[in-house]
PDB file of C-alpha atoms and ligand atoms in Angstrom:
ATOM      1  CA  MET B   1     -91.321-142.936-101.597  1.00  0.00           C
ATOM      2  CA  ILE B   2     -91.536-139.228-100.774  1.00  0.00           C
ATOM      3  CA  ASN B   3     -91.262-137.106-103.923  1.00  0.00           C
ATOM      4  CA  GLY B   4     -92.686-133.990-105.566  1.00  0.00           C
ATOM      5  CA  THR B   5     -96.245-135.308-105.664  1.00  0.00           C
ATOM      6  CA  THR B   6     -96.439-136.603-102.079  1.00  0.00           C
ATOM      7  CA  ARG B   7     -99.553-135.303-100.359  1.00  0.00           C
ATOM      8  CA  LEU B   8     -98.988-133.912 -96.884  1.00  0.00           C
ATOM      9  CA  TYR B   9    -100.924-134.744 -93.715  1.00  0.00           C
ATOM     10  CA  GLY B  10    -100.109-134.637 -90.027  1.00  0.00           C
ATOM     11  CA  ILE B  11    -101.119-133.936 -86.471  1.00  0.00           C
ATOM     12  CA  ILE B  12    -100.751-130.692 -84.514  1.00  0.00           C
ATOM     13  CA  GLY B  13    -100.779-130.677 -80.722  1.00  0.00           C
ATOM     14  CA  ASN B  14     -98.523-130.406 -77.719  1.00  0.00           C
ATOM     15  CA  PRO B  15     -97.108-132.856 -76.907  1.00  0.00           C
ATOM     16  CA  VAL B  16     -97.385-135.122 -79.963  1.00  0.00           C
ATOM     17  CA  ARG B  17     -94.183-137.115 -79.830  1.00  0.00           C
ATOM     18  CA  HIS B  18     -95.952-140.162 -78.387  1.00  0.00           C
ATOM     19  CA  SER B  19     -98.908-139.945 -80.772  1.00  0.00           C
ATOM     20  CA  LEU B  20     -99.928-143.257 -82.363  1.00  0.00           C
ATOM     21  CA  SER B  21    -101.712-141.483 -85.244  1.00  0.00           C
ATOM     22  CA  PRO B  22     -98.700-141.273 -87.617  1.00  0.00           C
ATOM     23  CA  ALA B  23     -98.288-145.059 -87.530  1.00  0.00           C
ATOM     24  CA  MET B  24    -101.998-145.571 -88.204  1.00  0.00           C
ATOM     25  CA  HIS B  25    -102.352-143.130 -91.128  1.00  0.00           C
ATOM     26  CA  ASN B  26     -99.010-143.935 -92.761  1.00  0.00           C
ATOM     27  CA  ALA B  27     -99.886-147.647 -92.685  1.00  0.00           C
ATOM     28  CA  ALA B  28    -103.176-146.862 -94.430  1.00  0.00           C
ATOM     29  CA  PHE B  29    -101.438-144.806 -97.148  1.00  0.00           C
ATOM     30  CA  ALA B  30     -98.932-147.613 -97.721  1.00  0.00           C
ATOM     31  CA  ALA B  31    -101.595-150.339 -97.835  1.00  0.00           C
ATOM     32  CA  MET B  32    -103.651-148.345-100.341  1.00  0.00           C
ATOM     33  CA  GLY B  33    -100.655-147.461-102.504  1.00  0.00           C
ATOM     34  CA  MET B  34    -101.303-143.756-101.963  1.00  0.00           C
ATOM     35  CA  ASN B  35     -98.480-141.229-102.112  1.00  0.00           C
ATOM     36  CA  GLY B  36     -99.138-139.516 -98.778  1.00  0.00           C
ATOM     37  CA  VAL B  37     -97.213-138.879 -95.592  1.00  0.00           C
ATOM     38  CA  TYR B  38     -98.504-138.036 -92.097  1.00  0.00           C
ATOM     39  CA  ILE B  39     -96.146-136.349 -89.651  1.00  0.00           C
ATOM     40  CA  PRO B  40     -96.340-135.256 -85.996  1.00  0.00           C
ATOM     41  CA  MET B  41     -95.895-131.503 -85.451  1.00  0.00           C
ATOM     42  CA  GLU B  42     -95.487-130.051 -81.970  1.00  0.00           C
ATOM     43  CA  VAL B  43     -97.235-126.707 -82.086  1.00  0.00           C
ATOM     44  CA  THR B  44     -97.727-123.974 -79.490  1.00  0.00           C
ATOM     45  CA  ASP B  45     -99.645-121.446 -81.600  1.00  0.00           C
ATOM     46  CA  PRO B  46    -102.492-123.016 -83.596  1.00  0.00           C
ATOM     47  CA  ALA B  47    -103.193-119.840 -85.617  1.00  0.00           C
ATOM     48  CA  GLU B  48     -99.626-119.661 -86.889  1.00  0.00           C
ATOM     49  CA  ALA B  49     -99.651-123.399 -87.540  1.00  0.00           C
ATOM     50  CA  VAL B  50    -102.867-123.325 -89.593  1.00  0.00           C
ATOM     51  CA  ALA B  51    -101.597-120.428 -91.720  1.00  0.00           C
ATOM     52  CA  GLY B  52     -98.301-122.263 -92.255  1.00  0.00           C
ATOM     53  CA  LEU B  53     -99.955-125.563 -93.142  1.00  0.00           C
ATOM     54  CA  ALA B  54    -102.202-123.825 -95.676  1.00  0.00           C
ATOM     55  CA  ALA B  55     -99.202-122.037 -97.203  1.00  0.00           C
ATOM     56  CA  LEU B  56     -97.270-125.314 -97.429  1.00  0.00           C
ATOM     57  CA  GLY B  57    -100.094-127.073 -99.248  1.00  0.00           C
ATOM     58  CA  PHE B  58    -101.071-129.603 -96.572  1.00  0.00           C
ATOM     59  CA  VAL B  59    -104.217-131.569 -97.441  1.00  0.00           C
ATOM     60  CA  GLY B  60    -105.323-132.329 -93.916  1.00  0.00           C
ATOM     61  CA  VAL B  61    -104.270-132.507 -90.284  1.00  0.00           C
ATOM     62  CA  SER B  62    -105.502-133.955 -87.028  1.00  0.00           C
ATOM     63  CA  VAL B  63    -105.736-131.607 -84.075  1.00  0.00           C
ATOM     64  CA  THR B  64    -105.126-132.834 -80.560  1.00  0.00           C
ATOM     65  CA  VAL B  65    -104.765-131.532 -77.006  1.00  0.00           C
ATOM     66  CA  PRO B  66    -104.548-128.629 -76.155  1.00  0.00           C
ATOM     67  CA  HIS B  67    -105.686-127.040 -79.442  1.00  0.00           C
ATOM     68  CA  LYS B  68    -109.056-128.660 -80.222  1.00  0.00           C
ATOM     69  CA  GLU B  69    -111.109-125.686 -79.058  1.00  0.00           C
ATOM     70  CA  LYS B  70    -108.735-122.788 -79.736  1.00  0.00           C
ATOM     71  CA  VAL B  71    -108.077-123.837 -83.333  1.00  0.00           C
ATOM     72  CA  MET B  72    -111.698-123.134 -84.264  1.00  0.00           C
ATOM     73  CA  ALA B  73    -111.103-119.381 -84.347  1.00  0.00           C
ATOM     74  CA  CYS B  74    -108.341-119.884 -86.959  1.00  0.00           C
ATOM     75  CA  LEU B  75    -110.445-121.761 -89.546  1.00  0.00           C
ATOM     76  CA  ASP B  76    -112.450-120.484 -92.524  1.00  0.00           C
ATOM     77  CA  GLU B  77    -115.303-122.957 -92.048  1.00  0.00           C
ATOM     78  CA  ILE B  78    -116.534-125.256 -89.279  1.00  0.00           C
ATOM     79  CA  ASP B  79    -118.695-128.312 -89.850  1.00  0.00           C
ATOM     80  CA  PRO B  80    -122.034-127.871 -87.989  1.00  0.00           C
ATOM     81  CA  VAL B  81    -121.458-130.929 -85.761  1.00  0.00           C
ATOM     82  CA  ALA B  82    -117.977-129.733 -84.732  1.00  0.00           C
ATOM     83  CA  ARG B  83    -119.503-126.308 -84.021  1.00  0.00           C
ATOM     84  CA  LYS B  84    -122.118-127.930 -81.807  1.00  0.00           C
ATOM     85  CA  ILE B  85    -119.548-129.997 -79.892  1.00  0.00           C
ATOM     86  CA  GLY B  86    -117.274-126.967 -79.652  1.00  0.00           C
ATOM     87  CA  ALA B  87    -114.117-128.841 -80.666  1.00  0.00           C
ATOM     88  CA  VAL B  88    -112.298-129.658 -83.900  1.00  0.00           C
ATOM     89  CA  ASN B  89    -110.018-132.695 -84.232  1.00  0.00           C
ATOM     90  CA  THR B  90    -109.727-132.689 -88.045  1.00  0.00           C
ATOM     91  CA  ILE B  91    -108.881-129.979 -90.584  1.00  0.00           C
ATOM     92  CA  LEU B  92    -109.262-130.298 -94.351  1.00  0.00           C
ATOM     93  CA  PHE B  93    -107.546-127.790 -96.649  1.00  0.00           C
ATOM     94  CA  ARG B  94    -108.898-127.317-100.165  1.00  0.00           C
ATOM     95  CA  ASN B  95    -108.478-124.736-102.872  1.00  0.00           C
ATOM     96  CA  HIS B  96    -111.498-122.646-103.797  1.00  0.00           C
ATOM     97  CA  PRO B  97    -112.442-123.669-107.366  1.00  0.00           C
ATOM     98  CA  GLU B  98    -112.615-120.049-108.623  1.00  0.00           C
ATOM     99  CA  SER B  99    -110.300-117.924-106.492  1.00  0.00           C
ATOM    100  CA  GLY B 100    -107.764-120.700-105.872  1.00  0.00           C
ATOM    101  CA  LYS B 101    -107.573-119.475-102.276  1.00  0.00           C
ATOM    102  CA  CYS B 102    -106.902-122.162 -99.670  1.00  0.00           C
ATOM    103  CA  ILE B 103    -109.958-122.819 -97.492  1.00  0.00           C
ATOM    104  CA  SER B 104    -109.603-124.580 -94.134  1.00  0.00           C
ATOM    105  CA  ARG B 105    -112.580-126.493 -92.746  1.00  0.00           C
ATOM    106  CA  GLY B 106    -112.780-128.049 -89.282  1.00  0.00           C
ATOM    107  CA  PHE B 107    -114.569-131.299 -88.411  1.00  0.00           C
ATOM    108  CA  ASN B 108    -114.988-133.468 -85.341  1.00  0.00           C
ATOM    109  CA  THR B 109    -114.649-137.241 -85.727  1.00  0.00           C
ATOM    110  CA  ASP B 110    -114.102-138.065 -82.031  1.00  0.00           C
ATOM    111  CA  TRP B 111    -117.825-138.530 -81.434  1.00  0.00           C
ATOM    112  CA  LEU B 112    -118.023-140.871 -84.420  1.00  0.00           C
ATOM    113  CA  GLY B 113    -115.053-142.845 -83.111  1.00  0.00           C
ATOM    114  CA  ALA B 114    -116.832-143.622 -79.861  1.00  0.00           C
ATOM    115  CA  ASN B 115    -120.120-144.303 -81.588  1.00  0.00           C
ATOM    116  CA  LEU B 116    -118.608-146.762 -84.114  1.00  0.00           C
ATOM    117  CA  ALA B 117    -116.356-148.485 -81.554  1.00  0.00           C
ATOM    118  CA  LEU B 118    -119.419-149.394 -79.479  1.00  0.00           C
ATOM    119  CA  ALA B 119    -121.720-149.991 -82.446  1.00  0.00           C
ATOM    120  CA  ALA B 120    -119.289-152.696 -83.617  1.00  0.00           C
ATOM    121  CA  VAL B 121    -120.289-154.860 -80.627  1.00  0.00           C
ATOM    122  CA  MET B 122    -123.821-153.754 -79.675  1.00  0.00           C
ATOM    123  CA  LYS B 123    -126.992-152.042 -80.820  1.00  0.00           C
ATOM    124  CA  LEU B 124    -126.882-148.464 -79.541  1.00  0.00           C
ATOM    125  CA  ALA B 125    -130.441-147.309 -80.220  1.00  0.00           C
ATOM    126  CA  GLY B 126    -132.500-147.811 -77.069  1.00  0.00           C
ATOM    127  CA  SER B 127    -129.518-149.034 -75.011  1.00  0.00           C
ATOM    128  CA  LYS B 128    -128.634-147.630 -71.591  1.00  0.00           C
ATOM    129  CA  VAL B 129    -125.021-146.455 -71.295  1.00  0.00           C
ATOM    130  CA  LEU B 130    -123.220-145.160 -68.204  1.00  0.00           C
ATOM    131  CA  VAL B 131    -120.415-142.732 -69.099  1.00  0.00           C
ATOM    132  CA  LEU B 132    -117.693-142.116 -66.492  1.00  0.00           C
ATOM    133  CA  GLY B 133    -116.205-138.615 -66.746  1.00  0.00           C
ATOM    134  CA  ALA B 134    -117.176-135.140 -67.909  1.00  0.00           C
ATOM    135  CA  GLY B 135    -114.154-133.815 -69.850  1.00  0.00           C
ATOM    136  CA  GLY B 136    -113.667-133.381 -73.586  1.00  0.00           C
ATOM    137  CA  ALA B 137    -113.581-137.129 -74.200  1.00  0.00           C
ATOM    138  CA  ALA B 138    -116.834-137.649 -72.271  1.00  0.00           C
ATOM    139  CA  LYS B 139    -118.466-134.916 -74.318  1.00  0.00           C
ATOM    140  CA  ALA B 140    -117.533-136.617 -77.600  1.00  0.00           C
ATOM    141  CA  VAL B 141    -118.535-140.075 -76.356  1.00  0.00           C
ATOM    142  CA  GLY B 142    -121.818-138.800 -74.902  1.00  0.00           C
ATOM    143  CA  PHE B 143    -122.661-136.875 -78.057  1.00  0.00           C
ATOM    144  CA  GLY B 144    -121.993-139.956 -80.218  1.00  0.00           C
ATOM    145  CA  LEU B 145    -124.219-142.105 -78.032  1.00  0.00           C
ATOM    146  CA  VAL B 146    -127.088-139.609 -77.910  1.00  0.00           C
ATOM    147  CA  GLU B 147    -126.856-139.262 -81.718  1.00  0.00           C
ATOM    148  CA  ALA B 148    -127.213-143.038 -81.981  1.00  0.00           C
ATOM    149  CA  GLY B 149    -130.354-143.014 -79.831  1.00  0.00           C
ATOM    150  CA  ALA B 150    -128.849-144.406 -76.624  1.00  0.00           C
ATOM    151  CA  GLU B 151    -130.032-143.405 -73.150  1.00  0.00           C
ATOM    152  CA  VAL B 152    -126.930-141.886 -71.557  1.00  0.00           C
ATOM    153  CA  ILE B 153    -126.196-141.424 -67.862  1.00  0.00           C
ATOM    154  CA  ILE B 154    -123.207-139.306 -66.853  1.00  0.00           C
ATOM    155  CA  THR B 155    -121.306-139.752 -63.631  1.00  0.00           C
ATOM    156  CA  ASN B 156    -118.253-137.762 -62.553  1.00  0.00           C
ATOM    157  CA  ARG B 157    -115.969-137.147 -59.598  1.00  0.00           C
ATOM    158  CA  SER B 158    -116.814-133.403 -59.639  1.00  0.00           C
ATOM    159  CA  GLU B 159    -120.565-133.226 -59.492  1.00  0.00           C
ATOM    160  CA  ASP B 160    -120.905-129.705 -60.934  1.00  0.00           C
ATOM    161  CA  ARG B 161    -118.958-130.553 -64.057  1.00  0.00           C
ATOM    162  CA  GLY B 162    -120.872-133.814 -64.477  1.00  0.00           C
ATOM    163  CA  ARG B 163    -124.258-132.119 -64.136  1.00  0.00           C
ATOM    164  CA  GLU B 164    -123.215-129.459 -66.634  1.00  0.00           C
ATOM    165  CA  LEU B 165    -122.317-132.059 -69.270  1.00  0.00           C
ATOM    166  CA  ALA B 166    -125.491-134.056 -68.587  1.00  0.00           C
ATOM    167  CA  GLN B 167    -127.534-130.899 -69.073  1.00  0.00           C
ATOM    168  CA  TRP B 168    -125.736-130.124 -72.342  1.00  0.00           C
ATOM    169  CA  LEU B 169    -126.391-133.659 -73.589  1.00  0.00           C
ATOM    170  CA  GLY B 170    -129.994-133.615 -72.322  1.00  0.00           C
ATOM    171  CA  CYS B 171    -129.392-136.778 -70.314  1.00  0.00           C
ATOM    172  CA  ALA B 172    -129.367-137.928 -66.685  1.00  0.00           C
ATOM    173  CA  PHE B 173    -126.613-137.427 -64.109  1.00  0.00           C
ATOM    174  CA  CYS B 174    -125.806-139.914 -61.359  1.00  0.00           C
ATOM    175  CA  PRO B 175    -123.663-138.835 -58.360  1.00  0.00           C
ATOM    176  CA  ALA B 176    -120.510-140.949 -58.080  1.00  0.00           C
ATOM    177  CA  GLY B 177    -121.668-142.460 -54.777  1.00  0.00           C
ATOM    178  CA  ASP B 178    -124.886-143.859 -56.321  1.00  0.00           C
ATOM    179  CA  VAL B 179    -123.385-145.548 -59.381  1.00  0.00           C
ATOM    180  CA  GLY B 180    -123.504-149.000 -57.734  1.00  0.00           C
ATOM    181  CA  GLY B 181    -127.282-149.009 -58.215  1.00  0.00           C
ATOM    182  CA  ILE B 182    -127.095-148.663 -62.009  1.00  0.00           C
ATOM    183  CA  ALA B 183    -127.250-151.560 -64.476  1.00  0.00           C
ATOM    184  CA  GLY B 184    -127.244-151.105 -68.229  1.00  0.00           C
ATOM    185  CA  SER B 185    -126.107-152.237 -71.652  1.00  0.00           C
ATOM    186  CA  ALA B 186    -122.715-150.547 -71.525  1.00  0.00           C
ATOM    187  CA  LEU B 187    -120.214-148.727 -69.363  1.00  0.00           C
ATOM    188  CA  VAL B 188    -117.652-146.359 -70.901  1.00  0.00           C
ATOM    189  CA  ASN B 189    -114.667-144.978 -69.000  1.00  0.00           C
ATOM    190  CA  THR B 190    -113.594-141.631 -70.477  1.00  0.00           C
ATOM    191  CA  THR B 191    -111.378-140.636 -67.529  1.00  0.00           C
ATOM    192  CA  SER B 192    -107.643-141.216 -67.324  1.00  0.00           C
ATOM    193  CA  VAL B 193    -108.092-143.462 -64.289  1.00  0.00           C
ATOM    194  CA  GLY B 194    -106.210-146.743 -64.798  1.00  0.00           C
ATOM    195  CA  MET B 195    -103.652-145.232 -67.149  1.00  0.00           C
ATOM    196  CA  GLU B 196     -99.953-145.996 -66.665  1.00  0.00           C
ATOM    197  CA  PRO B 197     -98.317-145.718 -64.211  1.00  0.00           C
ATOM    198  CA  HIS B 198    -101.360-146.024 -61.902  1.00  0.00           C
ATOM    199  CA  ILE B 199    -102.645-149.217 -63.496  1.00  0.00           C
ATOM    200  CA  GLU B 200    -104.157-150.681 -60.323  1.00  0.00           C
ATOM    201  CA  VAL B 201    -106.743-147.913 -59.891  1.00  0.00           C
ATOM    202  CA  MET B 202    -110.322-148.523 -61.024  1.00  0.00           C
ATOM    203  CA  PRO B 203    -112.694-145.762 -62.241  1.00  0.00           C
ATOM    204  CA  ILE B 204    -115.683-147.653 -60.719  1.00  0.00           C
ATOM    205  CA  ASP B 205    -116.146-150.242 -57.957  1.00  0.00           C
ATOM    206  CA  SER B 206    -115.233-153.765 -59.062  1.00  0.00           C
ATOM    207  CA  ALA B 207    -118.615-154.996 -57.840  1.00  0.00           C
ATOM    208  CA  SER B 208    -120.433-152.754 -60.361  1.00  0.00           C
ATOM    209  CA  VAL B 209    -118.555-153.858 -63.478  1.00  0.00           C
ATOM    210  CA  GLY B 210    -120.717-156.940 -63.986  1.00  0.00           C
ATOM    211  CA  HIS B 211    -123.879-154.776 -64.129  1.00  0.00           C
ATOM    212  CA  PHE B 212    -123.084-154.048 -67.801  1.00  0.00           C
ATOM    213  CA  GLN B 213    -122.958-156.284 -70.878  1.00  0.00           C
ATOM    214  CA  VAL B 214    -120.314-154.197 -72.666  1.00  0.00           C
ATOM    215  CA  VAL B 215    -117.422-152.302 -71.048  1.00  0.00           C
ATOM    216  CA  MET B 216    -115.333-149.836 -73.033  1.00  0.00           C
ATOM    217  CA  ASP B 217    -112.226-147.992 -71.841  1.00  0.00           C
ATOM    218  CA  ILE B 218    -110.672-145.107 -73.750  1.00  0.00           C
ATOM    219  CA  VAL B 219    -107.370-145.626 -71.900  1.00  0.00           C
ATOM    220  CA  TYR B 220    -104.994-147.595 -74.162  1.00  0.00           C
ATOM    221  CA  ALA B 221    -101.821-147.662 -72.078  1.00  0.00           C
ATOM    222  CA  PRO B 222    -102.066-150.347 -70.855  1.00  0.00           C
ATOM    223  CA  LEU B 223    -104.259-151.803 -73.590  1.00  0.00           C
ATOM    224  CA  LYS B 224    -105.888-154.204 -71.168  1.00  0.00           C
ATOM    225  CA  THR B 225    -106.668-151.919 -68.245  1.00  0.00           C
ATOM    226  CA  ARG B 226    -107.674-153.322 -64.892  1.00  0.00           C
ATOM    227  CA  LEU B 227    -111.241-152.237 -65.725  1.00  0.00           C
ATOM    228  CA  LEU B 228    -111.208-154.331 -68.910  1.00  0.00           C
ATOM    229  CA  GLN B 229    -109.575-157.287 -67.111  1.00  0.00           C
ATOM    230  CA  GLU B 230    -112.286-157.254 -64.465  1.00  0.00           C
ATOM    231  CA  ALA B 231    -114.957-156.827 -67.133  1.00  0.00           C
ATOM    232  CA  GLU B 232    -113.665-159.901 -68.949  1.00  0.00           C
ATOM    233  CA  GLY B 233    -113.670-161.786 -65.661  1.00  0.00           C
ATOM    234  CA  ALA B 234    -117.304-160.789 -65.138  1.00  0.00           C
ATOM    235  CA  GLY B 235    -118.231-162.092 -68.606  1.00  0.00           C
ATOM    236  CA  CYS B 236    -118.686-158.669 -70.268  1.00  0.00           C
ATOM    237  CA  THR B 237    -117.793-157.908 -73.891  1.00  0.00           C
ATOM    238  CA  THR B 238    -114.878-155.456 -73.857  1.00  0.00           C
ATOM    239  CA  VAL B 239    -113.840-152.630 -76.197  1.00  0.00           C
ATOM    240  CA  ASP B 240    -110.284-151.374 -75.753  1.00  0.00           C
ATOM    241  CA  GLY B 241    -108.943-147.840 -76.003  1.00  0.00           C
ATOM    242  CA  LEU B 242    -107.469-148.279 -79.451  1.00  0.00           C
ATOM    243  CA  SER B 243    -110.942-148.727 -80.964  1.00  0.00           C
ATOM    244  CA  MET B 244    -112.061-145.120 -80.561  1.00  0.00           C
ATOM    245  CA  LEU B 245    -108.684-143.911 -81.842  1.00  0.00           C
ATOM    246  CA  LEU B 246    -108.993-146.225 -84.835  1.00  0.00           C
ATOM    247  CA  TYR B 247    -112.538-145.273 -85.811  1.00  0.00           C
ATOM    248  CA  GLN B 248    -112.007-141.525 -85.395  1.00  0.00           C
ATOM    249  CA  GLY B 249    -108.857-141.884 -87.511  1.00  0.00           C
ATOM    250  CA  ALA B 250    -110.634-143.868 -90.197  1.00  0.00           C
ATOM    251  CA  ALA B 251    -113.272-141.123 -90.380  1.00  0.00           C
ATOM    252  CA  GLN B 252    -110.507-138.490 -90.761  1.00  0.00           C
ATOM    253  CA  PHE B 253    -108.897-140.473 -93.555  1.00  0.00           C
ATOM    254  CA  LYS B 254    -112.250-140.558 -95.376  1.00  0.00           C
ATOM    255  CA  ILE B 255    -112.663-136.771 -95.007  1.00  0.00           C
ATOM    256  CA  TRP B 256    -109.176-136.110 -96.388  1.00  0.00           C
ATOM    257  CA  THR B 257    -109.054-138.649 -99.213  1.00  0.00           C
ATOM    258  CA  GLY B 258    -112.684-139.575 -99.913  1.00  0.00           C
ATOM    259  CA  LYS B 259    -111.616-143.211 -99.459  1.00  0.00           C
ATOM    260  CA  GLN B 260    -112.435-145.761 -96.794  1.00  0.00           C
ATOM    261  CA  PRO B 261    -109.119-146.924 -95.293  1.00  0.00           C
ATOM    262  CA  PRO B 262    -108.317-150.567 -94.387  1.00  0.00           C
ATOM    263  CA  GLN B 263    -109.178-150.647 -90.695  1.00  0.00           C
ATOM    264  CA  GLU B 264    -107.438-153.965 -89.950  1.00  0.00           C
ATOM    265  CA  VAL B 265    -104.177-152.505 -91.278  1.00  0.00           C
ATOM    266  CA  MET B 266    -104.637-149.382 -89.164  1.00  0.00           C
ATOM    267  CA  ARG B 267    -105.367-151.377 -86.021  1.00  0.00           C
ATOM    268  CA  ALA B 268    -102.326-153.620 -86.574  1.00  0.00           C
ATOM    269  CA  ALA B 269    -100.158-150.502 -86.993  1.00  0.00           C
ATOM    270  CA  LEU B 270    -101.559-149.021 -83.770  1.00  0.00           C
ATOM    271  CA  LEU B 271    -100.844-152.235 -81.853  1.00  0.00           C
ATOM    272  CA  GLU B 272     -97.319-152.435 -83.237  1.00  0.00           C
ATOM    273  CA  GLU B 273     -96.558-148.803 -82.403  1.00  0.00           C
ATOM    274  CA  LEU B 274     -98.063-149.152 -78.927  1.00  0.00           C
ATOM    275  CA  ALA B 275     -95.890-152.218 -78.263  1.00  0.00           C
ATOM    276  CA  ARG B 276     -92.838-150.344 -79.547  1.00  0.00           C
ATOM    277  CA  SER B 277     -93.511-147.277 -77.416  1.00  0.00           C
ATOM    278  CA  THR B 278     -94.016-149.278 -74.227  1.00  0.00           C
ATOM    279  CA  THR B 279     -90.900-151.482 -74.468  1.00  0.00           C
TER     280      THR B 279
HETATM  281  P1  LIG X   1    -110.306-135.022 -71.434  1.00  0.00           P
HETATM  282  O1  LIG X   1    -110.544-133.760 -72.192  1.00  0.00           O
HETATM  283  O2  LIG X   1    -109.200-135.880 -71.980  1.00  0.00           O
HETATM  284  O3  LIG X   1    -111.551-135.806 -71.208  1.00  0.00           O
HETATM  285  P2  LIG X   1    -110.270-133.630 -68.892  1.00  0.00           P
HETATM  286  O4  LIG X   1    -111.073-132.520 -69.435  1.00  0.00           O
HETATM  287  O5  LIG X   1    -109.097-133.308 -68.020  1.00  0.00           O
HETATM  288  O6  LIG X   1    -109.680-134.568 -70.021  1.00  0.00           O
HETATM  289  O7  LIG X   1    -111.263-134.608 -68.109  1.00  0.00           O
HETATM  290  C1  LIG X   1    -110.794-135.666 -67.367  1.00  0.00           C
HETATM  291  C2  LIG X   1    -111.956-136.448 -66.736  1.00  0.00           C
HETATM  292  O8  LIG X   1    -111.409-137.488 -65.951  1.00  0.00           O
HETATM  293  C3  LIG X   1    -112.811-135.626 -65.811  1.00  0.00           C
HETATM  294  O9  LIG X   1    -114.127-136.131 -65.830  1.00  0.00           O
HETATM  295  C4  LIG X   1    -112.145-135.875 -64.456  1.00  0.00           C
HETATM  296  O10 LIG X   1    -112.987-135.689 -63.359  1.00  0.00           O
HETATM  297  P3  LIG X   1    -113.177-134.210 -62.696  1.00  0.00           P
HETATM  298  O11 LIG X   1    -114.126-133.463 -63.593  1.00  0.00           O
HETATM  299  O12 LIG X   1    -113.714-134.482 -61.359  1.00  0.00           O
HETATM  300  O13 LIG X   1    -111.790-133.597 -62.684  1.00  0.00           O
HETATM  301  C5  LIG X   1    -111.824-137.335 -64.592  1.00  0.00           C
HETATM  302  N1  LIG X   1    -110.740-137.762 -63.718  1.00  0.00           N
HETATM  303  C6  LIG X   1    -109.418-137.503 -63.867  1.00  0.00           C
HETATM  304  N2  LIG X   1    -108.721-138.053 -62.857  1.00  0.00           N
HETATM  305  C7  LIG X   1    -109.636-138.672 -62.032  1.00  0.00           C
HETATM  306  C8  LIG X   1    -109.529-139.427 -60.838  1.00  0.00           C
HETATM  307  N3  LIG X   1    -108.370-139.674 -60.253  1.00  0.00           N
HETATM  308  N4  LIG X   1    -110.675-139.926 -60.312  1.00  0.00           N
HETATM  309  C9  LIG X   1    -111.862-139.689 -60.912  1.00  0.00           C
HETATM  310  N5  LIG X   1    -112.016-138.983 -62.037  1.00  0.00           N
HETATM  311  C10 LIG X   1    -110.916-138.479 -62.601  1.00  0.00           C
END
């Protein structure tokens, strides 16, 4: 029940009306018997939003597209890893013990989401992982894999952007036309290719899918993308797009509350909300 002691959380972005995060975090609060609520907030000006959230006594918020980079300039503190990645997806508000002033601190849990989603099915240290894409999602995934000691190879439609990310990560780049020659432990699609409504499109040639033991897609609509269907057909272990969302969310919950949330409950809530939003 929402009352005078309910702790406030949410997500700021634009758009956010289709976000699955409220379902995931609210299910965790309910399962843990915690008096918290997590609400979606469509925001155009992150600076005004952060000031307002601090004034209203919010404990924490998620930050999503298009504010992950711009919000950094509005925060009092930035976690060193988020600073290095150059993007914040989590804000924690706390009161300074002496002055009582509200301090906002930005974190990034996206990289951890990718890292944990893959680590749940394979050993990352020493593995060879091909990452498709070079946008913000690829940066987080690549960073998480490099942190875990994996050998990462980036490939991307636009070669310049791909090479730039590979250089930033300190890893190899493979031109899109040469990807067929690569075999490795895992393949991760970080592009939007295969997302509804263009569900028949593949981000890599079908013939190459079987060159990897594990195939992960960050697209979750549809949940079983054509890439994952073909990977299953080729005998690969698959990791769906809800996994990264789940693990990055679980890491946010821990930052805000200090508690480890029930991940099975969060995943069930994500699946339920996804089914609701697509019917
Ligand atoms: P995000 O921050 O969510 O990762 P982004 O920065 O727009 O989003 O990056 C999208 C990624 O998907 C890019 O790597 C993009 O390739 P380009 O750098 O060549 O634009 C890739 N992508 C998007 N649509 C694609 C398509 N139809 N075919 C191949 N790659 C595509």
